[in-house]
Amino acid sequence: MAIEDEIKQFFAAEEIHLPESMKLLIELKDKFNIPEFDADAILQSIKGDGEHAKKSRMYLRNRIRESLNACQRCPLYLSETHTQKVPGEGPLNSPLVLIGEGPGLDEDKQGRPFVGRAGQLLTTILDKLNISREKIYITNVIKCRPPQNRTPNKKEITACSHNLELELSMISPKVIIALGAVPLNYFKPGSSIMRERGRWITSRGYWIMPTFHPAYILRQQGKTLVKVKWAVWHDFNNALEKLTELYPEAISKISYNEKE
Ligand code: SF4
């Protein structure tokens, strides 16, 4: 048999499983005639402000959502309190990503992350820092609301990691703020948010700042409330400082002052 035929036969017989992120990049490259071959270079080519880059990001966002909507990797999508999957929100070229635990009642109803009371508090914190919520990417570790808003279990988190990893691999953020124990443990298993908040974690090339979830702030009172608020304020400022250090133009890109 000729060598060409042998090679053809080999590839026809082998089922090649590429990661979904890789399949998406190949698809993107073909669809938008991106000349680069290397995955990092393809991603870089869609980070700019030009129309071509914006269109490719929009396409990518829709494909990530389609993939999420089809997800049946854990039973949470069958839960009685689940209405819809809640995808991450924001531009796929954001240098900063905020990650929470999972959707609550309001998020499940609206199909958007951080829209309940905790979300409003998060928006206020960002406003006070002059950061436009629309210019950063906000998502959760799991995308379906667990029954009675319980903490997602390990199996659910592992199952849903597919969706979070897909988002992160396309965004490749410089800095991540992990809001609460669930995202903290996603990156550093076996950690306590009480012990680790405010301390940098580096994992998979990301700088991760763990801090309290806004819902935790809302549950505090008196002196503890003041202490927790200052801790979160300090952590967000610390994250923004790191972001500036790693990528000096980042703040102007995500602040309200940047011209559209
Ligand atoms: S929680 Fe995540 S893994 Fe489970 S069904 Fe929903 S999207 Fe899929």
GROMACS .gro file of N, CA and C in nm, residues 125-213:
model
  267
  125ILE      N    1  -1.932   4.850   4.408
  125ILE     CA    2  -1.787   4.845   4.436
  125ILE      C    3  -1.709   4.885   4.310
  126LEU      N    4  -1.751   4.828   4.197
  126LEU     CA    5  -1.682   4.858   4.071
  126LEU      C    6  -1.696   5.006   4.035
  127ASP      N    7  -1.818   5.060   4.056
  127ASP     CA    8  -1.841   5.203   4.028
  127ASP      C    9  -1.748   5.290   4.111
  128LYS      N   10  -1.735   5.255   4.238
  128LYS     CA   11  -1.649   5.336   4.327
  128LYS      C   12  -1.503   5.330   4.284
  129LEU      N   13  -1.468   5.223   4.215
  129LEU     CA   14  -1.331   5.209   4.165
  129LEU      C   15  -1.317   5.265   4.023
  130ASN      N   16  -1.427   5.323   3.976
  130ASN     CA   17  -1.433   5.379   3.839
  130ASN      C   18  -1.418   5.270   3.732
  131ILE      N   19  -1.458   5.148   3.766
  131ILE     CA   20  -1.451   5.038   3.669
  131ILE      C   21  -1.591   5.016   3.613
  132SER      N   22  -1.601   5.014   3.480
  132SER     CA   23  -1.730   4.991   3.417
  132SER      C   24  -1.759   4.841   3.412
  133ARG      N   25  -1.868   4.803   3.471
  133ARG     CA   26  -1.904   4.661   3.476
  133ARG      C   27  -1.913   4.602   3.335
  134GLU      N   28  -1.961   4.683   3.240
  134GLU     CA   29  -1.978   4.633   3.102
  134GLU      C   30  -1.845   4.604   3.033
  135LYS      N   31  -1.737   4.658   3.088
  135LYS     CA   32  -1.607   4.642   3.021
  135LYS      C   33  -1.524   4.528   3.077
  136ILE      N   34  -1.576   4.460   3.179
  136ILE     CA   35  -1.501   4.345   3.233
  136ILE      C   36  -1.588   4.220   3.221
  137TYR      N   37  -1.523   4.105   3.234
  137TYR     CA   38  -1.596   3.979   3.219
  137TYR      C   39  -1.631   3.924   3.358
  138ILE      N   40  -1.759   3.891   3.376
  138ILE     CA   41  -1.807   3.841   3.504
  138ILE      C   42  -1.873   3.704   3.481
  139THR      N   43  -1.834   3.607   3.559
  139THR     CA   44  -1.892   3.474   3.539
  139THR      C   45  -1.897   3.398   3.673
  140ASN      N   46  -1.938   3.273   3.666
  140ASN     CA   47  -1.948   3.190   3.785
  140ASN      C   48  -1.880   3.055   3.762
  141VAL      N   49  -1.849   2.986   3.872
  141VAL     CA   50  -1.789   2.853   3.858
  141VAL      C   51  -1.891   2.756   3.797
  142ILE      N   52  -2.014   2.759   3.846
  142ILE     CA   53  -2.117   2.676   3.783
  142ILE      C   54  -2.225   2.764   3.721
  143LYS      N   55  -2.289   2.711   3.619
  143LYS     CA   56  -2.379   2.795   3.539
  143LYS      C   57  -2.527   2.765   3.559
  144CYS      N   58  -2.560   2.663   3.638
  144CYS     CA   59  -2.702   2.635   3.668
  144CYS      C   60  -2.724   2.654   3.817
  145ARG      N   61  -2.841   2.709   3.851
  145ARG     CA   62  -2.871   2.735   3.992
  145ARG      C   63  -2.892   2.604   4.069
  146PRO      N   64  -2.817   2.581   4.176
  146PRO     CA   65  -2.842   2.460   4.256
  146PRO      C   66  -2.972   2.476   4.336
  147PRO      N   67  -3.038   2.364   4.370
  147PRO     CA   68  -3.163   2.373   4.448
  147PRO      C   69  -3.139   2.446   4.580
  148GLN      N   70  -3.234   2.528   4.619
  148GLN     CA   71  -3.227   2.609   4.742
  148GLN      C   72  -3.096   2.688   4.754
  149ASN      N   73  -3.038   2.720   4.643
  149ASN     CA   74  -2.912   2.798   4.641
  149ASN      C   75  -2.800   2.732   4.721
  150ARG      N   76  -2.804   2.600   4.733
  150ARG     CA   77  -2.698   2.533   4.810
  150ARG      C   78  -2.564   2.547   4.736
  151THR      N   79  -2.457   2.524   4.814
  151THR     CA   80  -2.324   2.531   4.753
  151THR      C   81  -2.309   2.414   4.656
  152PRO      N   82  -2.257   2.439   4.536
  152PRO     CA   83  -2.240   2.326   4.442
  152PRO      C   84  -2.140   2.225   4.497
  153ASN      N   85  -2.166   2.096   4.467
  153ASN     CA   86  -2.074   1.995   4.517
  153ASN      C   87  -1.956   1.974   4.420
  154LYS      N   88  -1.864   1.891   4.467
  154LYS     CA   89  -1.739   1.872   4.392
  154LYS      C   90  -1.764   1.817   4.251
  155LYS      N   91  -1.860   1.721   4.242
  155LYS     CA   92  -1.889   1.660   4.111
  155LYS      C   93  -1.943   1.764   4.014
  156GLU      N   94  -2.034   1.849   4.065
  156GLU     CA   95  -2.093   1.953   3.980
  156GLU      C   96  -1.987   2.054   3.934
  157ILE      N   97  -1.899   2.089   4.028
  157ILE     CA   98  -1.794   2.186   3.994
  157ILE      C   99  -1.699   2.126   3.889
  158THR      N  100  -1.664   2.000   3.909
  158THR     CA  101  -1.575   1.934   3.811
  158THR      C  102  -1.643   1.929   3.674
  159ALA      N  103  -1.772   1.893   3.675
  159ALA     CA  104  -1.845   1.883   3.548
  159ALA      C  105  -1.850   2.018   3.478
  160CYS      N  106  -1.876   2.124   3.555
  160CYS     CA  107  -1.895   2.256   3.493
  160CYS      C  108  -1.762   2.324   3.461
  161SER      N  109  -1.652   2.267   3.509
  161SER     CA  110  -1.521   2.329   3.481
  161SER      C  111  -1.498   2.340   3.331
  162HIS      N  112  -1.560   2.250   3.256
  162HIS     CA  113  -1.550   2.253   3.110
  162HIS      C  114  -1.592   2.391   3.057
  163ASN      N  115  -1.703   2.443   3.111
  163ASN     CA  116  -1.756   2.571   3.063
  163ASN      C  117  -1.668   2.688   3.107
  164LEU      N  118  -1.625   2.686   3.233
  164LEU     CA  119  -1.541   2.795   3.282
  164LEU      C  120  -1.406   2.795   3.209
  165GLU      N  121  -1.350   2.677   3.189
  165GLU     CA  122  -1.220   2.670   3.121
  165GLU      C  123  -1.229   2.720   2.977
  166LEU      N  124  -1.343   2.692   2.915
  166LEU     CA  125  -1.361   2.740   2.777
  166LEU      C  126  -1.361   2.893   2.775
  167GLU      N  127  -1.433   2.952   2.871
  167GLU     CA  128  -1.435   3.099   2.880
  167GLU      C  129  -1.294   3.153   2.906
  168LEU      N  130  -1.227   3.096   3.006
  168LEU     CA  131  -1.095   3.149   3.044
  168LEU      C  132  -0.992   3.130   2.933
  169SER      N  133  -1.002   3.017   2.861
  169SER     CA  134  -0.903   2.994   2.756
  169SER      C  135  -0.919   3.094   2.641
  170MET      N  136  -1.042   3.142   2.619
  170MET     CA  137  -1.063   3.239   2.513
  170MET      C  138  -1.027   3.381   2.560
  171ILE      N  139  -1.047   3.409   2.688
  171ILE     CA  140  -1.020   3.544   2.740
  171ILE      C  141  -0.872   3.561   2.776
  172SER      N  142  -0.812   3.456   2.829
  172SER     CA  143  -0.676   3.461   2.885
  172SER      C  144  -0.652   3.591   2.962
  173PRO      N  145  -0.726   3.608   3.073
  173PRO     CA  146  -0.715   3.733   3.149
  173PRO      C  147  -0.579   3.745   3.219
  174LYS      N  148  -0.545   3.868   3.253
  174LYS     CA  149  -0.421   3.890   3.329
  174LYS      C  150  -0.447   3.862   3.477
  175VAL      N  151  -0.562   3.912   3.525
  175VAL     CA  152  -0.593   3.900   3.668
  175VAL      C  153  -0.736   3.848   3.684
  176ILE      N  154  -0.753   3.761   3.785
  176ILE     CA  155  -0.886   3.709   3.818
  176ILE      C  156  -0.915   3.746   3.964
  177ILE      N  157  -1.037   3.793   3.990
  177ILE     CA  158  -1.078   3.810   4.129
  177ILE      C  159  -1.175   3.697   4.160
  178ALA      N  160  -1.137   3.613   4.257
  178ALA     CA  161  -1.220   3.498   4.295
  178ALA      C  162  -1.309   3.542   4.411
  179LEU      N  163  -1.440   3.546   4.384
  179LEU     CA  164  -1.534   3.597   4.484
  179LEU      C  165  -1.588   3.483   4.571
  180GLY      N  166  -1.523   3.459   4.682
  180GLY     CA  167  -1.571   3.358   4.776
  180GLY      C  168  -1.498   3.226   4.771
  181ALA      N  169  -1.544   3.135   4.858
  181ALA     CA  170  -1.474   3.009   4.878
  181ALA      C  171  -1.477   2.916   4.757
  182VAL      N  172  -1.589   2.916   4.683
  182VAL     CA  173  -1.600   2.820   4.571
  182VAL      C  174  -1.498   2.850   4.461
  183PRO      N  175  -1.492   2.974   4.409
  183PRO     CA  176  -1.388   3.000   4.309
  183PRO      C  177  -1.247   2.989   4.366
  184LEU      N  178  -1.229   3.026   4.493
  184LEU     CA  179  -1.095   3.010   4.554
  184LEU      C  180  -1.054   2.863   4.548
  185ASN      N  181  -1.144   2.774   4.591
  185ASN     CA  182  -1.112   2.631   4.593
  185ASN      C  183  -1.102   2.570   4.455
  186TYR      N  184  -1.164   2.635   4.359
  186TYR     CA  185  -1.150   2.589   4.221
  186TYR      C  186  -1.002   2.598   4.180
  187PHE      N  187  -0.939   2.708   4.219
  187PHE     CA  188  -0.799   2.728   4.180
  187PHE      C  189  -0.702   2.671   4.284
  188LYS      N  190  -0.744   2.668   4.410
  188LYS     CA  191  -0.655   2.616   4.514
  188LYS      C  192  -0.737   2.528   4.609
  189PRO      N  193  -0.754   2.399   4.572
  189PRO     CA  194  -0.839   2.312   4.653
  189PRO      C  195  -0.793   2.303   4.798
  190GLY      N  196  -0.891   2.289   4.886
  190GLY     CA  197  -0.862   2.273   5.029
  190GLY      C  198  -0.829   2.404   5.100
  191SER      N  199  -0.866   2.518   5.037
  191SER     CA  200  -0.832   2.648   5.098
  191SER      C  201  -0.949   2.705   5.178
  192SER      N  202  -0.914   2.789   5.274
  192SER     CA  203  -1.016   2.860   5.349
  192SER      C  204  -1.015   3.007   5.305
  193ILE      N  205  -1.134   3.059   5.274
  193ILE     CA  206  -1.140   3.198   5.227
  193ILE      C  207  -1.099   3.294   5.340
  194MET      N  208  -1.125   3.253   5.465
  194MET     CA  209  -1.087   3.337   5.580
  194MET      C  210  -0.935   3.352   5.587
  195ARG      N  211  -0.867   3.245   5.553
  195ARG     CA  212  -0.721   3.246   5.562
  195ARG      C  213  -0.657   3.306   5.435
  196GLU      N  214  -0.717   3.275   5.321
  196GLU     CA  215  -0.650   3.307   5.193
  196GLU      C  216  -0.688   3.441   5.132
  197ARG      N  217  -0.796   3.500   5.179
  197ARG     CA  218  -0.838   3.623   5.111
  197ARG      C  219  -0.725   3.728   5.121
  198GLY      N  220  -0.712   3.800   5.010
  198GLY     CA  221  -0.609   3.904   5.009
  198GLY      C  222  -0.470   3.853   4.974
  199ARG      N  223  -0.455   3.721   4.957
  199ARG     CA  224  -0.322   3.667   4.925
  199ARG      C  225  -0.321   3.616   4.781
  200TRP      N  226  -0.226   3.658   4.705
  200TRP     CA  227  -0.221   3.617   4.565
  200TRP      C  228  -0.201   3.468   4.548
  201ILE      N  229  -0.268   3.414   4.446
  201ILE     CA  230  -0.246   3.276   4.403
  201ILE      C  231  -0.205   3.286   4.257
  202THR      N  232  -0.107   3.210   4.218
  202THR     CA  233  -0.080   3.202   4.074
  202THR      C  234  -0.110   3.060   4.031
  203SER      N  235  -0.196   3.048   3.934
  203SER     CA  236  -0.237   2.916   3.887
  203SER      C  237  -0.265   2.924   3.738
  204ARG      N  238  -0.211   2.830   3.664
  204ARG     CA  239  -0.230   2.821   3.518
  204ARG      C  240  -0.200   2.953   3.444
  205GLY      N  241  -0.104   3.027   3.497
  205GLY     CA  242  -0.065   3.152   3.431
  205GLY      C  243  -0.151   3.272   3.470
  206TYR      N  244  -0.247   3.254   3.561
  206TYR     CA  245  -0.332   3.366   3.603
  206TYR      C  246  -0.288   3.415   3.741
  207TRP      N  247  -0.301   3.545   3.760
  207TRP     CA  248  -0.285   3.602   3.894
  207TRP      C  249  -0.425   3.608   3.954
  208ILE      N  250  -0.444   3.539   4.066
  208ILE     CA  251  -0.579   3.529   4.123
  208ILE      C  252  -0.583   3.592   4.262
  209MET      N  253  -0.674   3.687   4.280
  209MET     CA  254  -0.691   3.751   4.410
  209MET      C  255  -0.822   3.700   4.472
  210PRO      N  256  -0.813   3.621   4.579
  210PRO     CA  257  -0.936   3.576   4.644
  210PRO      C  258  -0.989   3.683   4.740
  211THR      N  259  -1.118   3.702   4.737
  211THR     CA  260  -1.179   3.795   4.833
  211THR      C  261  -1.318   3.743   4.871
  212PHE      N  262  -1.385   3.813   4.961
  212PHE     CA  263  -1.518   3.767   5.002
  212PHE      C  264  -1.620   3.790   4.891
  213HIS      N  265  -1.719   3.702   4.887
  213HIS     CA  266  -1.831   3.717   4.794
  213HIS      C  267  -1.918   3.833   4.844
   0.00000   0.00000   0.00000
